[in-house]
């Protein structure tokens, strides 16, 4: 579902024209749709309901506590990768048992906080981490459940920076090593290693890699079980496709059709860690045109959002569909497509105001003519958008707005200049005594 549609040439989020939000809150602004977020979660819940499934939304995709609260109330758990994300999850009222903690560099402090909170699983990325977790549990009289992260060594078509399920990555251990980890640490008395975790990173456009990695780890599960170990849960991570272009990725039901029969036959419980498949399509970044500039053969549309607000195009060469928020009826886009050769469009680079050549949102993109002051929507901006934003160039972080039908609320106010320097009070230098 996509609650972002043009009505009479005006972009609406649910029942709100985005122009109204820009007038009230200013730009740039992230605008989320509550209905879309909940719809995406529900579709996953429905697709996997045949199994005992825990959905752990990945907070690093978008961590605003108001959004986390919505998801928690709708039954979602959370995938966290830091103590800060644990803090956010708990503020949002998460059920600690439905929290899984991933990440290759968990510190003692973060581990202790998670043990104290009583989270569901530690996703173990290395022997060193497991040893440390066992040590901390023994020292503090705690027990925990662990899911060993295994690399199924599957290659697929994606950007080189976001491929994680192959042997040569810092994430997890390969299958041979996994056997040894169970041999060495299977009976440690405090960390119950009863789950296997795999995560493919992001980007695949077919269900095949996901089905293949399930097929690759199930024999390991069988082998471990034949040695008398109890493995009852498979955590399949995240990385499921999101519609950056309309209808180009499998739906939750498509993935489930391939995955559910395999997991069911193995008698395993399932954990899923979707991030962008829930939130990417649930937001736009709305920005205003500051200037239009002709440079040589090129036309630049300079907008008031920058790579500090949305870094995906610069970091991953990611595609975002971009279109003016108000257009003549004849220029309403039929969907989010890489090439929309409407009559009357012009080829432009859409760039931000930051002093970096990489500060762009799109290059050589066909866009209806825009002029100074026009609003432009950058679509599918909900995932790894706000969470990766920074204050680079001393730019205050922009606002976040959540639309619910005919209403909207500011779920994070725009930063002020004072906010920019608030942590920089000058302290009296400590004297040596
Ligand atoms: C980032 C991440 C996710 C979420 O990935 P998406 O591509 O946003 O679905 C899930 N699990 C782990 C371990 C991750 O690192």
Coordinates of C-alpha atoms and ligand atoms in Angstrom, one line a residue:
X1 CA 0.0 0.0 0.0
X2 CA 1.1 3.5 -0.8
X3 CA -0.7 6.4 0.8
X4 CA 1.1 8.9 -1.3
X5 CA -1.0 9.9 -4.3
X6 CA -1.7 12.8 -6.5
X7 CA -5.2 14.2 -6.5
X8 CA -5.9 16.9 -9.1
X9 CA -2.2 17.3 -9.5
X10 CA -1.6 17.8 -5.7
X11 CA 0.4 15.3 -3.7
X12 CA -1.4 13.9 -0.7
X13 CA -0.2 11.8 2.2
X14 CA -3.3 9.9 3.2
X15 CA -5.9 12.8 3.5
X16 CA -3.3 15.6 3.9
X17 CA -2.0 17.7 1.0
X18 CA 1.8 17.9 1.6
X19 CA 1.7 21.6 0.7
X20 CA -0.2 22.2 4.0
X21 CA 2.5 20.5 6.0
X22 CA 5.2 22.5 4.3
X23 CA 3.4 25.7 5.1
X24 CA 3.0 24.7 8.8
X25 CA 6.3 23.0 9.5
X26 CA 8.7 24.3 6.8
X27 CA 11.1 22.2 4.6
X28 CA 13.0 20.0 4.4
X29 CA 10.6 17.6 6.3
X30 CA 10.2 13.8 6.4
X31 CA 6.5 12.9 6.2
X32 CA 5.4 9.4 7.3
X33 CA 2.1 7.7 6.7
X34 CA 0.8 5.8 9.7
X35 CA -1.6 3.7 7.6
X36 CA 1.2 2.6 5.3
X37 CA 3.5 1.6 8.2
X38 CA 0.8 -0.5 9.8
X39 CA -0.3 -2.0 6.5
X40 CA 3.2 -3.2 5.7
X41 CA 3.6 -4.8 9.2
X42 CA 0.2 -6.4 8.9
X43 CA 1.0 -7.9 5.5
X44 CA 4.1 -9.6 6.9
X45 CA 2.2 -10.8 10.0
X46 CA -0.4 -12.3 7.7
X47 CA 2.0 -13.8 5.3
X48 CA 3.8 -15.8 8.0
X49 CA 0.9 -16.5 10.3
X50 CA 1.1 -20.3 9.7
X51 CA 4.3 -20.3 11.7
X52 CA 5.2 -19.2 15.2
X53 CA 6.7 -15.9 13.9
X54 CA 8.1 -12.9 15.8
X55 CA 8.6 -9.8 13.7
X56 CA 11.4 -7.7 15.0
X57 CA 11.4 -4.4 13.1
X58 CA 14.9 -3.2 12.5
X59 CA 15.2 0.1 14.4
X60 CA 18.3 1.3 12.5
X61 CA 16.1 1.8 9.4
X62 CA 14.1 4.5 11.2
X63 CA 14.0 4.9 14.9
X64 CA 11.6 7.7 15.9
X65 CA 10.0 6.6 19.1
X66 CA 6.5 7.5 18.0
X67 CA 6.9 5.2 15.0
X68 CA 8.3 2.4 17.2
X69 CA 5.4 2.9 19.6
X70 CA 2.9 2.4 16.7
X71 CA 4.7 -0.8 15.7
X72 CA 5.0 -2.1 19.3
X73 CA 1.3 -1.6 19.8
X74 CA 0.6 -3.5 16.6
X75 CA 2.6 -6.5 17.9
X76 CA 6.0 -5.9 16.5
X77 CA 9.2 -6.7 18.3
X78 CA 12.5 -5.0 17.5
X79 CA 15.9 -5.7 16.1
X80 CA 18.5 -3.5 17.8
X81 CA 22.2 -2.9 17.0
X82 CA 23.2 -0.7 19.9
X83 CA 22.5 0.3 23.5
X84 CA 20.9 3.5 22.1
X85 CA 18.5 1.5 20.1
X86 CA 17.6 -0.6 23.2
X87 CA 16.9 2.7 25.0
X88 CA 14.6 3.8 22.1
X89 CA 12.8 0.5 22.0
X90 CA 12.1 0.6 25.8
X91 CA 10.9 4.2 25.7
X92 CA 8.5 3.1 22.9
X93 CA 7.1 0.3 25.2
X94 CA 8.7 -2.7 23.5
X95 CA 8.2 -6.1 24.9
X96 CA 11.8 -7.0 25.9
X97 CA 11.3 -10.7 25.0
X98 CA 10.7 -9.6 21.4
X99 CA 14.0 -7.8 21.1
X100 CA 17.0 -9.3 19.3
X101 CA 20.4 -7.7 19.5
X102 CA 22.7 -7.9 16.5
X103 CA 26.0 -6.2 15.7
X104 CA 29.6 -7.2 15.5
X105 CA 30.9 -4.9 18.2
X106 CA 28.7 -5.1 21.3
X107 CA 30.4 -3.5 24.2
X108 CA 30.2 -4.8 27.8
X109 CA 28.0 -1.9 28.8
X110 CA 25.6 -2.6 26.0
X111 CA 25.5 -6.3 26.7
X112 CA 24.9 -5.7 30.4
X113 CA 22.0 -3.3 29.6
X114 CA 20.5 -5.9 27.3
X115 CA 20.9 -8.6 30.0
X116 CA 19.3 -6.3 32.5
X117 CA 16.4 -5.7 30.2
X118 CA 15.9 -9.4 29.6
X119 CA 15.9 -9.3 25.8
X120 CA 14.9 -12.3 23.6
X121 CA 18.1 -13.1 21.8
X122 CA 21.7 -12.0 21.4
X123 CA 22.6 -12.5 17.7
X124 CA 26.2 -13.8 18.1
X125 CA 28.6 -12.6 15.4
X126 CA 31.9 -14.3 16.5
X127 CA 33.5 -16.7 19.0
X128 CA 35.1 -13.7 20.8
X129 CA 31.7 -12.2 21.3
X130 CA 30.2 -15.4 22.6
X131 CA 33.1 -16.0 25.0
X132 CA 32.6 -12.4 26.4
X133 CA 28.8 -12.9 26.7
X134 CA 29.3 -16.2 28.6
X135 CA 31.8 -14.5 30.9
X136 CA 29.5 -11.5 31.6
X137 CA 26.5 -13.8 32.3
X138 CA 28.6 -15.9 34.7
X139 CA 29.9 -12.8 36.5
X140 CA 26.5 -11.2 36.9
X141 CA 24.4 -14.3 37.5
X142 CA 22.4 -14.0 34.3
X143 CA 21.3 -16.3 31.5
X144 CA 20.6 -15.4 27.9
X145 CA 19.5 -17.0 24.6
X146 CA 21.9 -16.8 21.7
X147 CA 21.3 -17.0 17.9
X148 CA 24.5 -17.8 16.1
X149 CA 24.9 -15.7 13.0
X150 CA 25.9 -17.9 10.1
X151 CA 27.1 -16.7 6.7
X152 CA 25.4 -18.9 4.0
X153 CA 27.9 -17.5 1.4
X154 CA 25.3 -16.5 -1.1
X155 CA 26.0 -13.9 -3.7
X156 CA 23.4 -11.8 -5.3
X157 CA 22.9 -8.7 -7.2
X158 CA 23.2 -5.6 -5.0
X159 CA 25.5 -2.8 -4.2
X160 CA 28.9 -3.9 -2.9
X161 CA 28.5 -1.9 0.3
X162 CA 25.3 -3.6 1.4
X163 CA 26.1 -7.3 0.6
X164 CA 26.6 -9.1 3.9
X165 CA 25.8 -12.8 3.4
X166 CA 29.1 -13.8 1.9
X167 CA 32.2 -15.4 3.5
X168 CA 34.4 -12.4 3.4
X169 CA 32.5 -10.0 5.6
X170 CA 32.8 -9.0 9.2
X171 CA 29.4 -10.4 10.0
X172 CA 28.8 -13.8 11.4
X173 CA 30.7 -17.1 11.0
X174 CA 30.8 -19.4 8.0
X175 CA 29.0 -22.8 8.2
X176 CA 32.1 -24.9 9.0
X177 CA 33.1 -22.6 11.8
X178 CA 29.5 -22.7 13.1
X179 CA 29.8 -26.4 13.8
X180 CA 33.0 -25.8 15.8
X181 CA 31.3 -23.0 17.8
X182 CA 28.6 -25.4 18.8
X183 CA 31.2 -28.1 19.7
X184 CA 33.2 -25.7 21.8
X185 CA 30.4 -23.6 23.4
X186 CA 27.2 -25.7 23.0
X187 CA 27.1 -26.6 26.7
X188 CA 28.3 -23.5 28.5
X189 CA 25.5 -23.4 31.1
X190 CA 24.5 -19.7 30.7
X191 CA 24.0 -18.9 27.1
X192 CA 21.4 -21.1 25.4
X193 CA 22.5 -21.4 21.8
X194 CA 19.1 -22.5 20.4
X195 CA 18.8 -20.4 17.3
X196 CA 20.5 -19.8 14.0
X197 CA 20.6 -16.3 12.5
X198 CA 21.1 -15.4 8.9
X199 CA 20.9 -12.0 7.3
X200 CA 21.4 -11.2 3.7
X201 CA 21.9 -7.5 3.8
X202 CA 19.7 -5.5 1.4
X203 CA 18.9 -5.3 -2.2
X204 CA 17.9 -8.6 -3.8
X205 CA 15.0 -8.3 -6.3
X206 CA 14.0 -11.9 -6.3
X207 CA 13.0 -14.4 -3.6
X208 CA 15.7 -16.9 -4.7
X209 CA 18.6 -15.8 -2.5
X210 CA 16.3 -15.9 0.6
X211 CA 15.0 -19.4 -0.3
X212 CA 18.5 -20.6 -1.0
X213 CA 19.9 -19.5 2.3
X214 CA 17.2 -21.2 4.2
X215 CA 18.0 -24.3 2.2
X216 CA 21.7 -23.9 3.0
X217 CA 21.2 -23.6 6.8
X218 CA 18.5 -26.2 7.3
X219 CA 21.1 -29.1 6.9
X220 CA 23.2 -27.4 9.6
X221 CA 20.1 -27.3 11.9
X222 CA 19.5 -31.0 11.2
X223 CA 23.1 -31.9 11.8
X224 CA 23.1 -30.1 15.2
X225 CA 19.9 -31.7 16.2
X226 CA 21.2 -35.1 15.3
X227 CA 24.0 -34.4 17.8
X228 CA 21.3 -33.9 20.5
X229 CA 21.2 -30.1 20.4
X230 CA 18.0 -28.2 20.7
X231 CA 17.7 -25.7 17.8
X232 CA 14.1 -24.4 17.8
X233 CA 14.3 -21.0 16.1
X234 CA 15.5 -19.6 12.8
X235 CA 16.1 -15.9 12.5
X236 CA 16.0 -14.9 8.9
X237 CA 17.1 -11.3 9.3
X238 CA 16.0 -8.5 7.1
X239 CA 16.8 -7.1 3.7
X240 CA 13.5 -7.8 2.0
X241 CA 12.8 -5.6 -0.9
X242 CA 11.0 -2.2 -0.7
X243 CA 9.3 -0.5 -3.7
X244 CA 11.8 2.1 -4.6
X245 CA 10.4 1.7 -8.1
X246 CA 6.7 0.7 -8.3
X247 CA 6.1 -3.1 -8.3
X248 CA 9.7 -4.2 -8.8
X249 CA 10.3 -6.3 -5.7
X250 CA 8.5 -9.4 -4.3
X251 CA 5.8 -8.8 -1.8
X252 CA 5.8 -10.2 1.8
X253 CA 3.4 -13.0 0.5
X254 CA 5.9 -13.8 -2.3
X255 CA 8.8 -14.3 0.2
X256 CA 6.5 -16.3 2.5
X257 CA 5.4 -18.6 -0.2
X258 CA 9.0 -19.7 -0.7
X259 CA 10.1 -19.6 2.9
X260 CA 7.2 -20.9 5.0
X261 CA 7.0 -24.5 3.7
X262 CA 10.7 -25.0 4.4
X263 CA 10.6 -23.6 7.9
X264 CA 7.4 -25.4 8.7
X265 CA 8.7 -28.8 7.6
X266 CA 11.8 -28.3 9.8
X267 CA 9.5 -27.5 12.8
X268 CA 11.2 -24.2 13.6
X269 CA 9.9 -21.0 15.0
X270 CA 10.7 -17.9 12.9
X271 CA 12.1 -14.5 13.6
X272 CA 12.1 -11.8 10.9
X273 CA 13.9 -8.5 11.1
X274 CA 12.4 -6.3 8.4
X275 CA 13.5 -2.7 8.2
X276 CA 13.1 -1.0 4.9
X277 CA 10.3 -3.3 3.7
X278 CA 8.2 -1.7 6.4
X279 CA 9.3 1.9 6.5
X280 CA 11.0 2.8 3.2
X281 CA 7.8 3.3 1.3
X282 CA 6.0 4.9 4.2
X283 CA 7.7 8.3 3.9
X284 CA 8.7 11.1 1.6
X285 CA 11.3 13.8 2.1
X286 CA 9.7 17.0 1.1
X287 CA 12.0 19.8 0.0
X288 CA 11.7 23.2 -1.6
X289 CA 13.5 24.5 -4.7
X290 CA 15.9 27.3 -3.8
X291 CA 17.4 28.0 -7.2
X292 CA 17.6 26.7 -10.7
X293 CA 21.0 27.1 -12.4
X294 CA 22.3 26.4 -15.8
X295 CA 25.9 25.2 -15.9
X296 CA 27.3 24.3 -19.3
X297 CA 25.1 21.6 -20.7
X298 CA 23.5 20.9 -17.4
X299 CA 20.5 22.3 -15.5
X300 CA 20.7 22.0 -11.8
X301 CA 17.7 22.2 -9.5
X302 CA 19.1 23.2 -6.1
X303 CA 16.9 22.2 -3.2
X304 CA 16.9 22.9 0.5
X305 CA 17.5 19.3 1.5
X306 CA 21.0 18.0 1.4
X307 CA 23.0 14.8 1.7
X308 CA 23.0 15.5 5.5
X309 CA 19.2 14.9 5.4
X310 CA 19.3 11.9 3.0
X311 CA 22.6 10.3 2.2
X312 CA 21.4 7.2 0.3
X313 CA 22.0 8.5 -3.2
X314 CA 25.5 9.6 -2.4
X315 CA 26.4 6.6 -0.2
X316 CA 24.8 3.7 -2.1
X317 CA 24.1 5.3 -5.5
X318 CA 20.5 4.6 -4.5
X319 CA 17.6 5.5 -6.7
X320 CA 14.8 7.6 -5.3
X321 CA 11.8 8.6 -7.4
X322 CA 11.5 12.4 -7.4
X323 CA 8.7 14.6 -8.6
X324 CA 7.2 18.0 -7.9
X325 CA 4.5 18.0 -5.2
X326 CA 2.2 20.1 -7.3
X327 CA 1.9 19.5 -11.1
X328 CA -0.6 20.0 -13.9
X329 CA -3.0 17.0 -14.1
X330 CA -1.3 15.9 -17.4
X331 CA 2.0 15.4 -15.5
X332 CA 0.8 13.2 -12.7
X333 CA 3.2 10.2 -12.6
X334 CA 1.7 6.8 -13.1
X335 CA 4.1 5.3 -10.6
X336 CA 7.7 5.4 -9.5
X337 CA 9.8 4.7 -12.5
X338 CA 13.4 5.3 -13.5
X339 CA 12.5 6.8 -16.8
X340 CA 9.4 8.9 -17.1
X341 CA 9.6 10.5 -20.6
X342 CA 6.5 12.7 -20.3
X343 CA 6.2 15.4 -22.9
X344 CA 7.2 18.7 -21.3
X345 CA 9.8 17.3 -18.9
X346 CA 13.4 18.4 -18.8
X347 CA 16.6 16.7 -17.9
X348 CA 18.1 18.0 -14.6
X349 CA 20.4 17.2 -11.7
X350 CA 18.7 17.6 -8.4
X351 CA 21.3 18.7 -5.8
X352 CA 21.5 20.0 -2.3
X353 CA 23.2 23.1 -0.9
X354 CA 26.1 21.4 0.7
X355 CA 29.7 22.1 -0.2
X356 CA 30.4 18.6 -1.6
X357 CA 30.3 17.3 -5.2
X358 CA 28.5 14.2 -3.8
X359 CA 25.6 16.2 -2.5
X360 CA 23.0 15.1 -5.1
X361 CA 19.7 13.2 -5.1
X362 CA 19.5 12.5 -8.8
X363 CA 21.5 13.1 -12.0
X364 CA 20.2 13.5 -15.5
X365 CA 16.6 13.0 -14.3
X366 CA 13.6 14.0 -16.3
X367 CA 11.4 16.3 -14.3
X368 CA 8.5 18.6 -15.0
X369 CA 9.8 22.2 -15.1
X370 CA 10.2 23.6 -11.6
X371 CA 11.0 27.1 -10.5
X372 CA 12.2 28.7 -7.3
X373 CA 9.9 28.0 -4.4
X374 CA 8.4 24.8 -5.9
X375 CA 8.0 21.8 -3.6
X376 CA 9.7 18.6 -4.6
X377 CA 9.0 15.2 -3.1
X378 CA 11.7 12.6 -2.8
X379 CA 9.9 9.3 -2.5
X380 CA 10.6 6.1 -0.5
X381 CA 12.7 8.0 2.0
X382 CA 11.6 6.4 5.2
X383 CA 14.4 3.9 5.6
X384 CA 18.0 4.9 6.3
X385 CA 16.9 8.5 5.8
X386 CA 16.4 10.3 9.0
X387 CA 18.5 7.7 10.9
X388 CA 21.5 8.6 8.8
X389 CA 21.0 12.3 8.9
X390 CA 23.8 14.5 10.3
X391 CA 24.6 18.1 11.2
X392 CA 27.2 18.4 8.5
X393 CA 27.7 22.0 7.4
X394 CA 26.0 23.0 10.7
X395 CA 22.6 22.2 9.2
X396 CA 20.0 21.7 11.9
X397 CA 18.3 18.2 11.6
X398 CA 15.0 18.6 9.8
X399 CA 11.5 17.8 11.2
X400 CA 9.6 14.6 11.1
X401 CA 5.9 14.5 10.7
X402 CA 3.4 11.6 11.0
X403 CA 0.2 11.8 9.1
X404 CA -2.9 9.9 10.3
X405 CA -5.8 10.4 8.0
X406 CA -6.7 14.1 7.9
X407 CA -4.4 15.0 10.8
X408 CA -0.6 15.2 11.2
X409 CA 1.7 15.6 14.2
X410 CA 5.2 16.7 14.4
X411 CA 7.0 13.7 15.9
X412 CA 10.3 15.4 15.9
X413 CA 10.7 19.1 15.8
X414 CA 13.2 20.8 13.6
X415 CA 16.5 21.5 15.4
X416 CA 17.4 25.1 16.2
X417 CA 20.8 26.8 16.0
X418 CA 21.0 26.5 19.8
X419 CA 20.5 22.7 19.5
X420 CA 23.6 22.6 17.2
X421 CA 25.9 23.9 20.0
X422 CA 24.0 22.6 23.1
X423 CA 26.5 19.9 23.9
X424 CA 29.5 22.3 23.5
X425 CA 29.5 24.2 26.7
X426 CA 33.0 25.2 27.6
X427 CA 34.1 23.5 30.8
X428 CA 36.8 24.7 33.1
X429 CA 39.9 22.7 32.1
X430 CA 40.7 20.0 34.8
X431 CA 43.8 20.9 36.7
X432 CA 46.5 18.4 37.5
X433 CA 47.0 18.1 41.2
Ligands
LIG1 C1 20.0 -3.7 8.9 C2 19.6 -5.0 9.4 C3 18.3 -5.4 9.2 C4 17.2 -4.7 8.4 O1 17.6 -4.6 7.1 P1 16.5 -4.0 6.0 O2 17.3 -4.1 4.7 O3 16.2 -2.6 6.4 O4 15.3 -4.9 6.0 C5 17.9 -6.6 9.8 N1 18.8 -7.4 10.5 C6 20.1 -7.0 10.7 C7 21.0 -7.9 11.4 C8 20.5 -5.8 10.1 O5 21.8 -5.5 10.2

